[in-house]
Amino acid sequence: MPMNGKLLSLLTVNKGQRRKVLNDLLEQKYIDLATTFDRLKLKPAIAEQYAEHLDKIAAVFENEHNWDNASAIEQLLAPLYGEVELDIEIRLSMVEADRRLTVEEAQFFADEYAYLQEATTHEDKLAGKLNLLSNLYKKLQMSYDLEEQKKYLLSSIRFSTSVAFFISIMIFFLFDNMQVLDTFAKMMHSGEGFPVVPSDKTEFIIAALSAGWMGSCFSMLLRMKGDLRLQSLSELTAINRLDNLISRSLIGIVSGMLVLYAFEGGFMQGSMFPTLSFDMYGSYVVNDTQWDRNKAHAMLIFWCFLAGFSEKMVPDLLARADKKLAQSS
């Protein structure tokens, strides 16, 4: 099987396994709910007083099995609980709230539960706990839905950024030695005069642009490993927009270009920086024995990649240039 076929097969298997795990969890949830429902129906008082309510719950069980319907069944079962059952459900839900909700939200429910424990009458205590449990269910379901949406957006962001990163790498290695452009130029040669052979400077420019692009994509990929999960849904939605990916890529490309001309213009000099000089035909000129063409090319790629990776390097460089211009004037 070709490599692409193996990769596609592996991705399909992994996706199928994840779907199976989620389906198993959902079915287990329905089994737990059905067990609780059957137990409550056996109580004579509930069977007589809540006959219509029980029919409504049974109808939801007949609907499609999904997490929204499971949450609806939980809400419908809550009024059938006694105080002891309410306490157990609230405590179990609060354990889940500590894991899913913010510290402030989880603490709010804990404080409300402690307050209800001091309620004066049994009716007030029961009604308050029922309301608390209902709100806990709703908040946890909203948290689950939000988490699923964030997972989808994170997956989409990773995919689009990985595609952009892959394209930048392919462009870089495709044009790195300029053999492709050289062959293309000879194919386009009309037969008169000398063929247009790509110059060294053209190769350096393409290397700088693609290295800056790679750096910006690499920066975006690394950022996804940490703080993206802490961002809001609206922020992730904005990051997932195509214009955000394009603008961040363009920033990396332009950063690579500016660093190239900063080296060529002598604005950045030193043992850590490449010495770039080209003649009128675009051929690389060696001005120092320590700087051969390959070394200068490699150093340029490193600094252009760093310029695309860092969001501060080029802005700081421009700020220093602007400061010097202001001082000179």
mmCIF file of C-alpha atoms in Angstrom:
data_model
loop_
_atom_site.group_PDB
_atom_site.id
_atom_site.type_symbol
_atom_site.label_atom_id
_atom_site.label_comp_id
_atom_site.label_asym_id
_atom_site.label_seq_id
_atom_site.Cartn_x
_atom_site.Cartn_y
_atom_site.Cartn_z
ATOM 1 C CA MET A 1 0.000 0.000 0.000
ATOM 2 C CA PRO A 2 1.388 3.475 -0.840
ATOM 3 C CA MET A 3 2.471 5.683 2.062
ATOM 4 C CA ASN A 4 -0.446 8.076 1.520
ATOM 5 C CA GLY A 5 -2.839 5.121 1.597
ATOM 6 C CA LYS A 6 -1.333 3.850 4.861
ATOM 7 C CA LEU A 7 -1.585 7.286 6.453
ATOM 8 C CA LEU A 8 -5.209 7.681 5.379
ATOM 9 C CA SER A 9 -5.995 4.193 6.668
ATOM 10 C CA LEU A 10 -4.357 4.977 10.035
ATOM 11 C CA LEU A 11 -6.280 8.250 10.398
ATOM 12 C CA THR A 12 -9.546 6.496 9.525
ATOM 13 C CA VAL A 13 -8.907 3.757 12.113
ATOM 14 C CA ASN A 14 -8.054 6.291 14.832
ATOM 15 C CA LYS A 15 -11.161 8.332 14.046
ATOM 16 C CA GLY A 16 -13.284 5.183 14.097
ATOM 17 C CA GLN A 17 -11.850 4.114 17.454
ATOM 18 C CA ARG A 18 -12.522 7.529 18.980
ATOM 19 C CA ARG A 19 -16.114 7.442 17.717
ATOM 20 C CA LYS A 20 -16.553 3.952 19.192
ATOM 21 C CA VAL A 21 -15.246 5.098 22.595
ATOM 22 C CA LEU A 22 -17.633 8.067 22.616
ATOM 23 C CA ASN A 23 -20.552 5.855 21.598
ATOM 24 C CA ASP A 24 -19.707 3.366 24.364
ATOM 25 C CA LEU A 25 -19.646 6.185 26.933
ATOM 26 C CA LEU A 26 -22.989 7.474 25.683
ATOM 27 C CA GLU A 27 -24.603 4.042 25.869
ATOM 28 C CA GLN A 28 -23.265 3.548 29.388
ATOM 29 C CA LYS A 29 -24.794 6.899 30.325
ATOM 30 C CA TYR A 30 -28.162 5.765 28.953
ATOM 31 C CA ILE A 31 -27.907 2.488 30.877
ATOM 32 C CA ASP A 32 -27.339 4.427 34.123
ATOM 33 C CA LEU A 33 -30.269 6.737 33.373
ATOM 34 C CA ALA A 34 -32.547 3.826 32.454
ATOM 35 C CA THR A 35 -31.635 2.036 35.687
ATOM 36 C CA THR A 36 -32.476 5.131 37.732
ATOM 37 C CA PHE A 37 -35.726 5.622 35.789
ATOM 38 C CA ASP A 38 -36.836 2.017 36.338
ATOM 39 C CA ARG A 39 -36.036 2.264 40.049
ATOM 40 C CA LEU A 40 -38.079 5.445 40.444
ATOM 41 C CA LYS A 41 -41.060 3.963 38.570
ATOM 42 C CA LEU A 42 -41.275 1.180 41.151
ATOM 43 C CA LYS A 43 -42.166 3.693 43.880
ATOM 44 C CA PRO A 44 -45.986 3.764 44.150
ATOM 45 C CA ALA A 45 -46.153 7.425 45.136
ATOM 46 C CA ILE A 46 -44.125 8.495 42.115
ATOM 47 C CA ALA A 47 -46.047 6.219 39.716
ATOM 48 C CA GLU A 48 -49.362 7.777 40.810
ATOM 49 C CA GLN A 49 -48.364 11.427 41.250
ATOM 50 C CA TYR A 50 -46.041 11.778 38.251
ATOM 51 C CA ALA A 51 -47.688 9.508 35.656
ATOM 52 C CA GLU A 52 -47.620 12.103 32.868
ATOM 53 C CA HIS A 53 -44.084 13.118 33.791
ATOM 54 C CA LEU A 54 -42.938 9.512 33.564
ATOM 55 C CA ASP A 55 -44.502 9.216 30.111
ATOM 56 C CA LYS A 56 -42.584 12.317 29.021
ATOM 57 C CA ILE A 57 -39.311 10.784 30.227
ATOM 58 C CA ALA A 58 -40.095 7.510 28.443
ATOM 59 C CA ALA A 59 -40.720 9.449 25.207
ATOM 60 C CA VAL A 60 -37.286 11.084 25.433
ATOM 61 C CA PHE A 61 -35.730 7.639 25.915
ATOM 62 C CA GLU A 62 -37.299 6.645 22.587
ATOM 63 C CA ASN A 63 -35.617 9.540 20.776
ATOM 64 C CA GLU A 64 -32.150 9.407 19.269
ATOM 65 C CA HIS A 65 -29.447 8.632 21.767
ATOM 66 C CA ASN A 66 -27.198 11.664 22.090
ATOM 67 C CA TRP A 67 -25.725 13.792 24.856
ATOM 68 C CA ASP A 68 -28.360 16.525 24.555
ATOM 69 C CA ASN A 69 -31.173 14.033 25.080
ATOM 70 C CA ALA A 70 -29.265 12.414 27.925
ATOM 71 C CA SER A 71 -28.995 15.826 29.597
ATOM 72 C CA ALA A 72 -32.740 16.371 29.075
ATOM 73 C CA ILE A 73 -33.489 13.044 30.780
ATOM 74 C CA GLU A 74 -31.301 14.058 33.728
ATOM 75 C CA GLN A 75 -33.272 17.272 34.084
ATOM 76 C CA LEU A 76 -36.596 15.414 33.941
ATOM 77 C CA LEU A 77 -35.508 12.843 36.521
ATOM 78 C CA ALA A 78 -34.425 15.452 39.072
ATOM 79 C CA PRO A 79 -37.972 16.343 40.332
ATOM 80 C CA LEU A 80 -38.527 12.667 41.179
ATOM 81 C CA TYR A 81 -35.640 12.497 43.644
ATOM 82 C CA GLY A 82 -36.048 12.609 47.390
ATOM 83 C CA GLU A 83 -33.785 14.769 49.549
ATOM 84 C CA VAL A 84 -31.210 12.025 50.070
ATOM 85 C CA GLU A 85 -31.068 11.313 46.328
ATOM 86 C CA LEU A 86 -30.781 15.031 45.602
ATOM 87 C CA ASP A 87 -27.838 15.304 48.005
ATOM 88 C CA ILE A 88 -26.048 12.431 46.292
ATOM 89 C CA GLU A 89 -26.664 13.849 42.797
ATOM 90 C CA ILE A 90 -25.561 17.328 43.844
ATOM 91 C CA ARG A 91 -22.354 16.044 45.402
ATOM 92 C CA LEU A 92 -21.530 13.919 42.358
ATOM 93 C CA SER A 93 -22.241 16.856 40.052
ATOM 94 C CA MET A 94 -20.094 19.144 42.188
ATOM 95 C CA VAL A 95 -17.167 16.761 41.801
ATOM 96 C CA GLU A 96 -17.615 17.096 38.023
ATOM 97 C CA ALA A 97 -18.005 20.870 38.421
ATOM 98 C CA ASP A 98 -14.612 21.086 40.163
ATOM 99 C CA ARG A 99 -13.071 19.521 37.054
ATOM 100 C CA ARG A 100 -15.018 21.271 34.300
ATOM 101 C CA LEU A 101 -16.071 24.685 35.598
ATOM 102 C CA THR A 102 -14.004 27.675 36.656
ATOM 103 C CA VAL A 103 -12.919 27.995 40.278
ATOM 104 C CA GLU A 104 -15.416 30.825 40.835
ATOM 105 C CA GLU A 105 -18.339 28.867 39.361
ATOM 106 C CA ALA A 106 -17.546 25.689 41.293
ATOM 107 C CA GLN A 107 -17.199 27.695 44.515
ATOM 108 C CA PHE A 108 -20.563 29.389 43.896
ATOM 109 C CA PHE A 109 -22.374 26.031 43.726
ATOM 110 C CA ALA A 110 -20.519 24.795 46.822
ATOM 111 C CA ASP A 111 -21.527 27.910 48.760
ATOM 112 C CA GLU A 112 -25.157 27.633 47.631
ATOM 113 C CA TYR A 113 -25.296 23.986 48.674
ATOM 114 C CA ALA A 114 -23.884 24.829 52.110
ATOM 115 C CA TYR A 115 -26.454 27.619 52.463
ATOM 116 C CA LEU A 116 -29.343 25.287 51.535
ATOM 117 C CA GLN A 117 -28.256 22.857 54.226
ATOM 118 C CA GLU A 118 -29.273 25.530 56.741
ATOM 119 C CA ALA A 119 -32.729 26.112 55.227
ATOM 120 C CA THR A 120 -35.473 26.359 57.859
ATOM 121 C CA THR A 121 -38.173 24.183 56.310
ATOM 122 C CA HIS A 122 -38.023 20.870 54.533
ATOM 123 C CA GLU A 123 -39.962 22.283 51.562
ATOM 124 C CA ASP A 124 -37.555 25.209 51.101
ATOM 125 C CA LYS A 125 -34.569 22.902 51.384
ATOM 126 C CA LEU A 126 -35.976 20.421 48.848
ATOM 127 C CA ALA A 127 -37.021 23.120 46.342
ATOM 128 C CA GLY A 128 -33.669 24.884 46.670
ATOM 129 C CA LYS A 129 -31.653 21.716 46.147
ATOM 130 C CA LEU A 130 -33.765 20.772 43.141
ATOM 131 C CA ASN A 131 -33.143 24.179 41.608
ATOM 132 C CA LEU A 132 -29.433 23.941 42.415
ATOM 133 C CA LEU A 133 -29.149 20.507 40.802
ATOM 134 C CA SER A 134 -31.003 21.696 37.709
ATOM 135 C CA ASN A 135 -28.619 24.631 37.296
ATOM 136 C CA LEU A 136 -25.640 22.354 37.873
ATOM 137 C CA TYR A 137 -26.841 20.049 35.097
ATOM 138 C CA LYS A 138 -27.311 22.975 32.714
ATOM 139 C CA LYS A 139 -23.941 24.516 33.523
ATOM 140 C CA LEU A 140 -22.120 21.208 33.102
ATOM 141 C CA GLN A 141 -23.854 20.544 29.780
ATOM 142 C CA MET A 142 -22.908 24.020 28.544
ATOM 143 C CA SER A 143 -19.337 23.370 29.658
ATOM 144 C CA TYR A 144 -19.291 20.071 27.765
ATOM 145 C CA ASP A 145 -20.675 21.676 24.586
ATOM 146 C CA LEU A 146 -18.137 24.502 24.869
ATOM 147 C CA GLU A 147 -15.295 22.015 25.306
ATOM 148 C CA GLU A 148 -16.400 20.082 22.201
ATOM 149 C CA GLN A 149 -16.544 23.270 20.146
ATOM 150 C CA LYS A 150 -13.079 24.242 21.355
ATOM 151 C CA LYS A 151 -11.744 20.805 20.410
ATOM 152 C CA TYR A 152 -13.189 21.195 16.921
ATOM 153 C CA LEU A 153 -11.682 24.679 16.513
ATOM 154 C CA LEU A 154 -8.288 23.546 17.840
ATOM 155 C CA SER A 155 -8.288 20.634 15.390
ATOM 156 C CA SER A 156 -9.210 22.969 12.537
ATOM 157 C CA ILE A 157 -6.500 25.468 13.513
ATOM 158 C CA ARG A 158 -3.864 22.741 13.758
ATOM 159 C CA PHE A 159 -4.830 21.339 10.364
ATOM 160 C CA SER A 160 -4.807 24.674 8.502
ATOM 161 C CA THR A 161 -1.543 25.784 10.148
ATOM 162 C CA SER A 162 0.094 22.411 9.443
ATOM 163 C CA VAL A 163 -0.909 22.687 5.782
ATOM 164 C CA ALA A 164 0.597 26.198 5.580
ATOM 165 C CA PHE A 165 3.763 24.952 7.336
ATOM 166 C CA PHE A 166 4.050 21.992 4.952
ATOM 167 C CA ILE A 167 3.645 24.236 1.898
ATOM 168 C CA SER A 168 6.327 26.631 3.180
ATOM 169 C CA ILE A 169 8.728 23.716 3.719
ATOM 170 C CA MET A 170 8.043 22.342 0.226
ATOM 171 C CA ILE A 171 8.607 25.753 -1.365
ATOM 172 C CA PHE A 172 11.831 26.184 0.577
ATOM 173 C CA PHE A 173 13.339 22.836 -0.436
ATOM 174 C CA LEU A 174 11.966 23.054 -3.967
ATOM 175 C CA PHE A 175 13.741 26.318 -4.699
ATOM 176 C CA ASP A 176 16.655 26.025 -2.297
ATOM 177 C CA ASN A 177 19.272 25.228 -4.934
ATOM 178 C CA MET A 178 17.353 26.961 -7.742
ATOM 179 C CA GLN A 179 17.764 23.988 -10.085
ATOM 180 C CA VAL A 180 14.033 23.991 -10.773
ATOM 181 C CA LEU A 181 14.047 27.662 -11.751
ATOM 182 C CA ASP A 182 17.173 27.172 -13.788
ATOM 183 C CA THR A 183 15.541 24.355 -15.752
ATOM 184 C CA PHE A 184 12.353 26.365 -16.169
ATOM 185 C CA ALA A 185 14.295 29.366 -17.477
ATOM 186 C CA LYS A 186 16.061 27.216 -20.047
ATOM 187 C CA MET A 187 12.754 25.692 -21.143
ATOM 188 C CA MET A 188 11.343 29.203 -21.643
ATOM 189 C CA HIS A 189 14.426 30.363 -23.568
ATOM 190 C CA SER A 190 13.422 31.667 -26.982
ATOM 191 C CA GLY A 191 16.723 30.748 -28.649
ATOM 192 C CA GLU A 192 18.052 34.286 -28.966
ATOM 193 C CA GLY A 193 20.895 35.558 -26.811
ATOM 194 C CA PHE A 194 21.685 33.909 -23.493
ATOM 195 C CA PRO A 195 19.133 32.042 -21.425
ATOM 196 C CA VAL A 196 17.887 33.824 -18.329
ATOM 197 C CA VAL A 197 19.557 31.923 -15.505
ATOM 198 C CA PRO A 198 18.299 32.675 -12.000
ATOM 199 C CA SER A 199 20.800 34.739 -10.046
ATOM 200 C CA ASP A 200 22.230 34.084 -6.588
ATOM 201 C CA LYS A 201 20.217 37.004 -5.239
ATOM 202 C CA THR A 202 16.965 35.470 -6.483
ATOM 203 C CA GLU A 203 17.832 32.293 -4.630
ATOM 204 C CA PHE A 204 18.627 34.234 -1.454
ATOM 205 C CA ILE A 205 15.351 36.176 -1.697
ATOM 206 C CA ILE A 206 13.211 33.047 -2.108
ATOM 207 C CA ALA A 207 15.100 31.346 0.742
ATOM 208 C CA ALA A 208 14.496 34.375 2.985
ATOM 209 C CA LEU A 209 10.790 34.607 2.179
ATOM 210 C CA SER A 210 10.127 30.886 2.646
ATOM 211 C CA ALA A 211 12.233 30.716 5.841
ATOM 212 C CA GLY A 212 10.264 33.626 7.327
ATOM 213 C CA TRP A 213 7.033 31.875 6.384
ATOM 214 C CA MET A 214 8.215 28.624 7.989
ATOM 215 C CA GLY A 215 9.141 30.508 11.147
ATOM 216 C CA SER A 216 5.703 32.094 11.481
ATOM 217 C CA CYS A 217 3.923 28.751 10.946
ATOM 218 C CA PHE A 218 6.250 27.011 13.407
ATOM 219 C CA SER A 219 5.465 29.691 15.981
ATOM 220 C CA MET A 220 1.719 29.162 15.520
ATOM 221 C CA LEU A 221 2.063 25.390 15.886
ATOM 222 C CA LEU A 222 4.065 25.681 19.109
ATOM 223 C CA ARG A 223 1.562 28.138 20.573
ATOM 224 C CA MET A 224 -1.201 25.553 20.135
ATOM 225 C CA LYS A 225 0.478 23.190 22.623
ATOM 226 C CA GLY A 226 -0.328 25.413 25.581
ATOM 227 C CA ASP A 227 -2.358 28.542 25.949
ATOM 228 C CA LEU A 228 -4.971 28.060 23.197
ATOM 229 C CA ARG A 229 -7.149 25.856 25.444
ATOM 230 C CA LEU A 230 -7.342 28.710 27.949
ATOM 231 C CA GLN A 231 -8.662 31.153 25.371
ATOM 232 C CA SER A 232 -12.338 31.903 24.910
ATOM 233 C CA LEU A 233 -14.479 30.432 22.158
ATOM 234 C CA SER A 234 -14.652 33.786 20.356
ATOM 235 C CA GLU A 235 -10.853 34.104 20.441
ATOM 236 C CA LEU A 236 -10.406 30.602 19.020
ATOM 237 C CA THR A 237 -12.993 31.362 16.330
ATOM 238 C CA ALA A 238 -10.995 34.452 15.345
ATOM 239 C CA ILE A 239 -7.742 32.448 15.245
ATOM 240 C CA ASN A 240 -9.441 29.839 13.055
ATOM 241 C CA ARG A 241 -10.329 32.425 10.398
ATOM 242 C CA LEU A 242 -8.479 32.145 7.098
ATOM 243 C CA ASP A 243 -7.547 35.829 7.116
ATOM 244 C CA ASN A 244 -5.729 35.331 10.439
ATOM 245 C CA LEU A 245 -3.624 32.501 8.975
ATOM 246 C CA ILE A 246 -2.888 34.538 5.837
ATOM 247 C CA SER A 247 -1.974 37.684 7.769
ATOM 248 C CA ARG A 248 0.335 35.771 10.151
ATOM 249 C CA SER A 249 1.992 34.058 7.179
ATOM 250 C CA LEU A 250 2.457 37.394 5.400
ATOM 251 C CA ILE A 251 4.048 38.861 8.521
ATOM 252 C CA GLY A 252 6.578 36.010 8.494
ATOM 253 C CA ILE A 253 7.262 36.414 4.762
ATOM 254 C CA VAL A 254 7.775 40.183 5.003
ATOM 255 C CA SER A 255 9.923 39.732 8.122
ATOM 256 C CA GLY A 256 12.223 37.403 6.194
ATOM 257 C CA MET A 257 12.443 39.905 3.341
ATOM 258 C CA LEU A 258 13.291 42.819 5.661
ATOM 259 C CA VAL A 259 16.011 40.819 7.415
ATOM 260 C CA LEU A 260 17.573 39.946 4.044
ATOM 261 C CA TYR A 261 17.801 43.594 3.012
ATOM 262 C CA ALA A 262 18.981 44.576 6.494
ATOM 263 C CA PHE A 263 21.941 42.234 6.023
ATOM 264 C CA GLU A 264 22.579 43.410 2.466
ATOM 265 C CA GLY A 265 22.371 47.066 3.506
ATOM 266 C CA GLY A 266 24.736 46.564 6.409
ATOM 267 C CA PHE A 267 22.212 47.483 9.100
ATOM 268 C CA MET A 268 22.937 44.231 10.933
ATOM 269 C CA GLN A 269 26.618 43.368 11.128
ATOM 270 C CA GLY A 270 28.779 41.164 13.289
ATOM 271 C CA SER A 271 30.205 37.683 13.628
ATOM 272 C CA MET A 272 26.724 36.227 14.133
ATOM 273 C CA PHE A 273 25.289 37.806 10.985
ATOM 274 C CA PRO A 274 25.947 36.903 7.339
ATOM 275 C CA THR A 275 27.709 39.303 4.982
ATOM 276 C CA LEU A 276 25.617 39.681 1.835
ATOM 277 C CA SER A 277 26.875 41.436 -1.271
ATOM 278 C CA PHE A 278 25.780 41.001 -4.894
ATOM 279 C CA ASP A 279 27.094 42.411 -8.155
ATOM 280 C CA MET A 280 24.957 44.034 -10.847
ATOM 281 C CA TYR A 281 24.062 40.601 -12.247
ATOM 282 C CA GLY A 282 22.880 39.285 -8.895
ATOM 283 C CA SER A 283 25.862 37.011 -8.291
ATOM 284 C CA TYR A 284 27.075 36.621 -4.724
ATOM 285 C CA VAL A 285 30.336 38.492 -4.066
ATOM 286 C CA VAL A 286 32.712 37.181 -1.412
ATOM 287 C CA ASN A 287 34.107 40.145 0.514
ATOM 288 C CA ASP A 288 35.745 38.166 3.279
ATOM 289 C CA THR A 289 37.446 34.797 3.230
ATOM 290 C CA GLN A 290 35.454 33.641 6.260
ATOM 291 C CA TRP A 291 32.178 34.128 4.426
ATOM 292 C CA ASP A 292 31.641 31.724 1.578
ATOM 293 C CA ARG A 293 28.333 31.529 -0.239
ATOM 294 C CA ASN A 294 26.952 28.445 1.549
ATOM 295 C CA LYS A 295 27.730 29.811 5.001
ATOM 296 C CA ALA A 296 26.040 33.128 4.218
ATOM 297 C CA HIS A 297 23.041 31.283 2.797
ATOM 298 C CA ALA A 298 22.696 29.094 5.901
ATOM 299 C CA MET A 299 23.018 32.052 8.299
ATOM 300 C CA LEU A 300 20.430 33.987 6.319
ATOM 301 C CA ILE A 301 17.932 31.120 6.575
ATOM 302 C CA PHE A 302 18.429 30.912 10.338
ATOM 303 C CA TRP A 303 17.851 34.619 10.941
ATOM 304 C CA CYS A 304 14.884 34.824 8.560
ATOM 305 C CA PHE A 305 13.298 31.807 10.261
ATOM 306 C CA LEU A 306 13.851 33.498 13.626
ATOM 307 C CA ALA A 307 12.361 36.742 12.301
ATOM 308 C CA GLY A 308 9.199 34.890 11.242
ATOM 309 C CA PHE A 309 9.083 32.926 14.480
ATOM 310 C CA SER A 310 9.503 35.921 16.764
ATOM 311 C CA GLU A 311 6.789 38.558 16.845
ATOM 312 C CA LYS A 312 9.197 41.110 18.355
ATOM 313 C CA MET A 313 12.421 40.845 16.344
ATOM 314 C CA VAL A 314 11.419 42.834 13.243
ATOM 315 C CA PRO A 315 9.199 45.359 15.104
ATOM 316 C CA ASP A 316 12.135 46.040 17.476
ATOM 317 C CA LEU A 317 14.466 46.405 14.484
ATOM 318 C CA LEU A 318 12.098 48.905 12.839
ATOM 319 C CA ALA A 319 11.663 50.785 16.136
ATOM 320 C CA ARG A 320 15.437 51.173 16.512
ATOM 321 C CA ALA A 321 15.709 52.363 12.912
ATOM 322 C CA ASP A 322 12.950 54.890 13.492
ATOM 323 C CA LYS A 323 14.673 56.102 16.671
ATOM 324 C CA LYS A 324 17.971 56.617 14.838
ATOM 325 C CA LEU A 325 16.154 58.472 12.082
ATOM 326 C CA ALA A 326 14.522 60.769 14.613
ATOM 327 C CA GLN A 327 17.864 61.446 16.320
ATOM 328 C CA SER A 328 19.634 62.190 13.026
ATOM 329 C CA SER A 329 16.952 64.678 11.980
#
